[in-house]
Short mmCIF file of C-alpha atoms and ligand atoms in Angstrom, two decimals:
data_model
loop_
_atom_site.label_atom_id
_atom_site.label_comp_id
_atom_site.label_asym_id
_atom_site.label_seq_id
_atom_site.Cartn_x
_atom_site.Cartn_y
_atom_site.Cartn_z
CA MET A 246 112.07 92.61 109.43
CA LYS A 247 112.45 95.00 106.50
CA LYS A 248 109.24 96.87 105.70
CA ASN A 249 107.96 96.83 102.15
CA LYS A 250 107.42 100.27 100.66
CA VAL A 251 104.07 101.13 99.11
CA LEU A 252 103.35 104.25 97.09
CA ILE A 253 99.68 105.27 97.20
CA ILE A 254 98.61 107.84 94.62
CA ASN A 255 95.28 109.63 94.48
CA GLY A 256 94.51 111.54 91.32
CA PRO A 257 92.51 114.65 90.47
CA ASN A 258 89.61 115.86 92.61
CA LEU A 259 90.17 113.26 95.28
CA HIS A 260 91.29 116.09 97.58
CA LEU A 261 87.56 116.93 97.55
CA LEU A 262 86.55 113.62 99.11
CA GLY A 263 83.84 114.07 101.71
CA LYS A 264 82.45 117.11 99.88
CA ARG A 265 82.37 115.86 96.31
CA GLU A 266 79.37 113.86 95.01
CA VAL A 267 78.94 112.24 98.43
CA ASN A 268 76.22 109.96 97.06
CA ILE A 269 78.93 108.29 94.95
CA TYR A 270 82.17 108.80 96.87
CA GLY A 271 80.93 108.95 100.46
CA LYS A 272 81.47 111.32 103.36
CA MET A 273 85.00 110.41 104.35
CA SER A 274 87.57 113.15 103.67
CA LEU A 275 90.95 112.41 102.08
CA LYS A 276 92.62 113.21 105.41
CA GLU A 277 90.42 110.63 107.20
CA LEU A 278 91.01 108.11 104.44
CA GLU A 279 94.78 108.61 104.69
CA LYS A 280 94.61 108.12 108.46
CA ALA A 281 92.71 104.84 107.98
CA ILE A 282 95.26 103.73 105.36
CA ARG A 283 98.20 104.47 107.69
CA LYS A 284 96.54 102.53 110.52
CA GLU A 285 95.91 99.51 108.30
CA ALA A 286 99.40 99.69 106.77
CA LYS A 287 100.89 99.47 110.25
CA LYS A 288 98.99 96.21 110.80
CA TYR A 289 100.50 94.80 107.63
CA ASN A 290 103.97 96.15 108.46
CA LEU A 291 103.97 98.23 105.28
CA ASN A 292 105.66 101.58 104.87
CA VAL A 293 103.27 103.89 102.98
CA ASP A 294 104.03 107.00 101.01
CA LEU A 295 100.80 108.93 100.33
CA PHE A 296 100.54 111.35 97.41
CA GLN A 297 97.61 113.26 95.91
CA SER A 298 97.80 115.47 92.86
CA ASN A 299 95.42 117.08 90.42
CA SER A 300 98.14 117.20 87.79
CA GLU A 301 98.96 114.40 85.36
CA GLY A 302 102.57 115.59 85.06
CA GLU A 303 103.10 115.57 88.82
CA ILE A 304 101.78 112.01 89.01
CA VAL A 305 104.16 110.96 86.22
CA ASN A 306 107.04 112.75 88.01
CA LYS A 307 106.24 110.98 91.28
CA ILE A 308 106.12 107.51 89.70
CA THR A 309 109.33 108.07 87.73
CA SER A 310 111.21 110.03 90.43
CA GLY A 311 113.78 107.29 90.85
CA LYS A 312 112.67 106.47 94.38
CA LYS A 313 112.08 102.75 94.81
CA TRP A 314 108.76 101.38 96.02
CA ASP A 315 107.84 97.68 96.07
CA ILE A 316 104.32 98.28 94.88
CA LEU A 317 102.03 101.08 93.67
CA ILE A 318 98.39 101.45 94.68
CA ILE A 319 96.79 104.07 92.47
CA ASN A 320 93.41 105.68 92.08
CA PRO A 321 94.11 107.68 88.92
CA ALA A 322 90.57 109.15 89.17
CA ALA A 323 89.55 110.76 85.85
CA TYR A 324 93.03 110.05 84.41
CA THR A 325 92.13 106.36 84.57
CA HIS A 326 90.13 106.86 81.41
CA THR A 327 92.49 109.18 79.51
CA SER A 328 96.12 109.02 80.59
CA ILE A 329 98.55 107.25 78.32
CA ALA A 330 101.24 109.24 80.19
CA ILE A 331 100.46 107.61 83.56
CA ARG A 332 100.22 104.21 81.91
CA ASP A 333 103.63 104.73 80.25
CA ALA A 334 105.17 105.92 83.53
CA ILE A 335 104.03 102.72 85.29
CA LEU A 336 105.39 100.61 82.41
CA GLY A 337 108.57 102.72 82.32
CA VAL A 338 109.56 101.89 85.89
CA SER A 339 108.04 98.37 85.87
CA ILE A 340 106.34 98.82 89.22
CA PRO A 341 103.71 96.22 90.23
CA THR A 342 100.45 98.15 90.38
CA ILE A 343 97.03 97.76 91.98
CA GLU A 344 94.31 99.99 90.53
CA VAL A 345 91.73 101.24 93.00
CA HIS A 346 88.41 103.05 92.71
CA LEU A 347 85.90 104.11 95.31
CA SER A 348 83.01 103.59 92.92
CA ASN A 349 82.33 100.68 90.61
CA ILE A 350 83.45 102.29 87.35
CA TYR A 351 81.77 99.49 85.39
CA SER A 352 78.32 100.38 86.68
CA ARG A 353 78.51 104.08 85.75
CA GLU A 354 78.67 106.18 82.56
CA SER A 355 80.10 104.33 79.55
CA PHE A 356 83.20 106.59 79.36
CA ARG A 357 84.23 105.31 82.81
CA LYS A 358 84.14 101.67 81.71
CA LYS A 359 87.45 102.04 79.84
CA SER A 360 90.59 102.07 81.98
CA LEU A 361 94.04 102.60 80.47
CA ILE A 362 95.59 101.09 83.58
CA SER A 363 93.66 97.85 84.25
CA ASP A 364 95.42 95.66 81.70
CA ILE A 365 98.88 96.53 83.06
CA ALA A 366 97.81 96.18 86.71
CA ILE A 367 98.13 93.09 88.92
CA GLY A 368 94.48 93.63 89.75
CA VAL A 369 91.68 96.12 90.19
CA ILE A 370 89.55 96.86 93.26
CA ALA A 371 86.53 99.05 92.64
CA GLY A 372 83.20 99.80 94.22
CA PHE A 373 83.80 99.46 97.95
CA GLY A 374 84.21 103.13 98.83
CA PRO A 375 87.14 103.88 101.19
CA ARG A 376 87.35 100.14 101.91
CA SER A 377 88.68 99.64 98.37
CA TYR A 378 92.02 101.05 99.64
CA ILE A 379 92.03 98.75 102.67
CA LEU A 380 91.37 95.78 100.41
CA ALA A 381 94.16 96.99 98.12
CA LEU A 382 96.60 97.01 101.07
CA GLU A 383 95.61 93.45 101.86
CA ALA A 384 96.11 92.55 98.19
CA ALA A 385 99.52 94.29 98.23
CA LYS A 386 100.60 92.32 101.28
CA PHE A 387 99.38 89.08 99.69
CA TYR A 388 101.23 89.87 96.44
CA LEU A 389 104.49 90.83 98.16
CA HIS A 390 104.36 87.74 100.34
CA ALA A 391 103.72 85.43 97.38
CA LYS A 392 106.64 87.06 95.51
CA LYS A 393 108.98 86.50 98.45
CA ASP A 394 108.13 82.79 98.52
CA LYS A 395 108.95 82.33 94.83
C1 DQA B 507 87.08 107.27 90.58
C2 DQA B 507 86.21 107.00 89.35
C3 DQA B 507 86.59 107.91 88.20
O1 DQA B 507 85.79 107.64 87.06
C4 DQA B 507 86.37 109.36 88.62
O2 DQA B 507 86.78 110.22 87.58
C5 DQA B 507 87.01 109.70 89.90
C6 DQA B 507 87.02 108.73 90.99
C7 DQA B 507 86.66 106.43 91.80
O3 DQA B 507 87.45 106.34 92.73
O4 DQA B 507 85.55 105.90 91.83
O5 DQA B 507 87.47 110.83 90.09
O6 DQA B 507 88.41 106.93 90.26
#
Protein backbone atom coordinates (compact mmCIF):
# COMPACT_ATOMS: atom_id res chain seq x y z
CA MET A 1 0.00 0.00 0.00
CA LYS A 2 1.30 3.45 -0.93
CA LYS A 3 2.45 5.45 2.08
CA ASN A 4 1.09 8.94 2.55
CA LYS A 5 3.75 11.61 2.86
CA VAL A 6 3.68 13.99 5.81
CA LEU A 7 5.85 17.06 6.17
CA ILE A 8 6.46 18.03 9.81
CA ILE A 9 7.90 21.50 10.37
CA ASN A 10 9.17 22.90 13.65
CA GLY A 11 9.82 26.62 13.76
CA PRO A 12 12.24 28.87 15.63
CA ASN A 13 13.78 27.90 18.96
CA LEU A 14 12.29 24.44 18.92
CA HIS A 15 15.83 23.09 18.42
CA LEU A 16 16.21 24.14 22.09
CA LEU A 17 13.52 21.75 23.30
CA GLY A 18 14.52 20.05 26.53
CA LYS A 19 16.61 23.07 27.58
CA ARG A 20 14.25 25.92 26.84
CA GLU A 21 11.62 26.99 29.42
CA VAL A 22 11.19 23.38 30.53
CA ASN A 23 8.32 24.37 32.81
CA ILE A 24 6.34 25.19 29.65
CA TYR A 25 7.80 22.98 26.93
CA GLY A 26 9.01 19.98 28.92
CA LYS A 27 12.25 18.04 29.11
CA MET A 28 12.10 16.13 25.86
CA SER A 29 14.71 17.21 23.29
CA LEU A 30 13.85 17.75 19.63
CA LYS A 31 15.88 14.66 18.75
CA GLU A 32 13.84 12.54 21.20
CA LEU A 33 10.61 14.07 19.94
CA GLU A 34 11.57 13.28 16.34
CA LYS A 35 12.35 9.70 17.32
CA ALA A 36 8.92 9.36 18.95
CA ILE A 37 7.27 10.88 15.87
CA ARG A 38 9.05 8.43 13.53
CA LYS A 39 8.01 5.49 15.71
CA GLU A 40 4.37 6.59 15.74
CA ALA A 41 4.40 7.37 12.00
CA LYS A 42 5.51 3.81 11.31
CA LYS A 43 2.44 2.54 13.18
CA TYR A 44 0.22 4.66 10.96
CA ASN A 45 2.13 3.70 7.80
CA LEU A 46 3.02 7.34 7.17
CA ASN A 47 6.20 8.56 5.54
CA VAL A 48 7.48 11.55 7.54
CA ASP A 49 9.81 14.30 6.46
CA LEU A 50 11.05 16.23 9.53
CA PHE A 51 12.31 19.80 9.21
CA GLN A 52 13.30 22.41 11.80
CA SER A 53 14.36 25.94 11.02
CA ASN A 54 14.80 29.20 12.86
CA SER A 55 14.33 31.12 9.64
CA GLU A 56 10.99 32.22 8.21
CA GLY A 57 12.38 32.20 4.66
CA GLU A 58 13.67 28.64 4.97
CA ILE A 59 10.26 27.49 6.19
CA VAL A 60 8.60 29.22 3.22
CA ASN A 61 11.18 27.64 0.86
CA LYS A 62 10.53 24.18 2.30
CA ILE A 63 6.73 24.44 1.96
CA THR A 64 6.94 25.82 -1.58
CA SER A 65 9.88 23.66 -2.76
CA GLY A 66 7.73 21.82 -5.27
CA LYS A 67 8.02 18.52 -3.44
CA LYS A 68 4.62 16.94 -2.89
CA TRP A 69 3.38 15.99 0.57
CA ASP A 70 -0.16 14.84 1.36
CA ILE A 71 -0.37 16.83 4.55
CA LEU A 72 1.60 19.35 6.61
CA ILE A 73 1.91 19.26 10.40
CA ILE A 74 3.45 22.52 11.55
CA ASN A 75 4.47 24.10 14.81
CA PRO A 76 5.36 27.55 13.51
CA ALA A 77 6.45 28.53 17.06
CA ALA A 78 6.74 32.33 17.37
CA TYR A 79 5.96 32.73 13.65
CA THR A 80 2.46 31.47 14.44
CA HIS A 81 1.67 34.93 15.71
CA THR A 82 3.45 37.01 13.07
CA SER A 83 4.05 35.26 9.76
CA ILE A 84 1.89 36.26 6.83
CA ALA A 85 4.67 34.71 4.68
CA ILE A 86 4.18 31.20 6.13
CA ARG A 87 0.41 31.58 5.89
CA ASP A 88 0.71 32.62 2.22
CA ALA A 89 3.09 29.72 1.48
CA ILE A 90 0.55 27.22 2.87
CA LEU A 91 -2.24 28.86 0.85
CA GLY A 92 0.04 29.06 -2.20
CA VAL A 93 0.57 25.30 -2.42
CA SER A 94 -2.90 24.39 -1.05
CA ILE A 95 -1.54 21.80 1.36
CA PRO A 96 -3.92 20.48 4.06
CA THR A 97 -2.41 21.66 7.34
CA ILE A 98 -2.60 20.72 11.00
CA GLU A 99 -1.28 23.35 13.42
CA VAL A 100 0.44 22.03 16.52
CA HIS A 101 1.69 23.57 19.74
CA LEU A 102 3.28 22.05 22.80
CA SER A 103 1.69 24.62 25.07
CA ASN A 104 -1.88 25.86 25.13
CA ILE A 105 -1.34 29.19 23.38
CA TYR A 106 -4.80 30.33 24.50
CA SER A 107 -3.90 30.14 28.18
CA ARG A 108 -0.72 32.24 27.90
CA GLU A 109 0.20 35.86 27.12
CA SER A 110 -2.39 37.70 25.00
CA PHE A 111 -0.01 38.06 22.01
CA ARG A 112 0.05 34.25 21.72
CA LYS A 113 -3.73 34.01 21.45
CA LYS A 114 -3.66 35.20 17.82
CA SER A 115 -2.59 32.64 15.23
CA LEU A 116 -2.22 33.55 11.56
CA ILE A 117 -2.44 29.86 10.67
CA SER A 118 -5.46 28.49 12.59
CA ASP A 119 -8.17 29.73 10.26
CA ILE A 120 -6.53 28.11 7.21
CA ALA A 121 -5.76 24.84 9.04
CA ILE A 122 -7.87 21.68 9.11
CA GLY A 123 -7.48 21.81 12.87
CA VAL A 124 -5.30 22.83 15.78
CA ILE A 125 -3.81 20.69 18.56
CA ALA A 126 -2.28 22.61 21.43
CA GLY A 127 -1.40 22.07 25.05
CA PHE A 128 -0.42 18.41 25.27
CA GLY A 129 3.35 18.80 25.18
CA PRO A 130 5.16 16.33 22.87
CA ARG A 131 1.92 14.33 22.71
CA SER A 132 0.41 17.14 20.61
CA TYR A 133 2.51 15.82 17.68
CA ILE A 134 1.37 12.24 18.26
CA LEU A 135 -2.24 13.40 18.31
CA ALA A 136 -1.57 15.38 15.13
CA LEU A 137 -0.31 12.21 13.40
CA GLU A 138 -3.49 10.44 14.42
CA ALA A 139 -5.50 13.39 13.09
CA ALA A 140 -3.50 13.29 9.84
CA LYS A 141 -4.21 9.60 9.39
CA PHE A 142 -7.90 10.16 10.12
CA TYR A 143 -8.06 13.06 7.64
CA LEU A 144 -6.24 11.18 4.86
CA HIS A 145 -8.41 8.13 5.37
CA ALA A 146 -11.63 10.16 5.27
CA LYS A 147 -10.42 11.88 2.07
CA LYS A 148 -9.71 8.53 0.41
CA ASP A 149 -13.26 7.34 1.14
CA LYS A 150 -14.84 10.40 -0.49
C1 LIG B 1 4.79 27.26 20.71
C2 LIG B 1 4.03 28.46 21.28
C3 LIG B 1 4.54 29.75 20.69
O1 LIG B 1 3.82 30.86 21.21
C4 LIG B 1 6.01 29.92 21.04
O2 LIG B 1 6.52 31.09 20.44
C5 LIG B 1 6.83 28.74 20.71
C6 LIG B 1 6.28 27.40 20.91
C7 LIG B 1 4.36 25.92 21.36
O3 LIG B 1 4.67 24.89 20.79
O4 LIG B 1 3.75 25.93 22.43
O5 LIG B 1 8.00 28.87 20.34
O6 LIG B 1 4.51 27.17 19.33
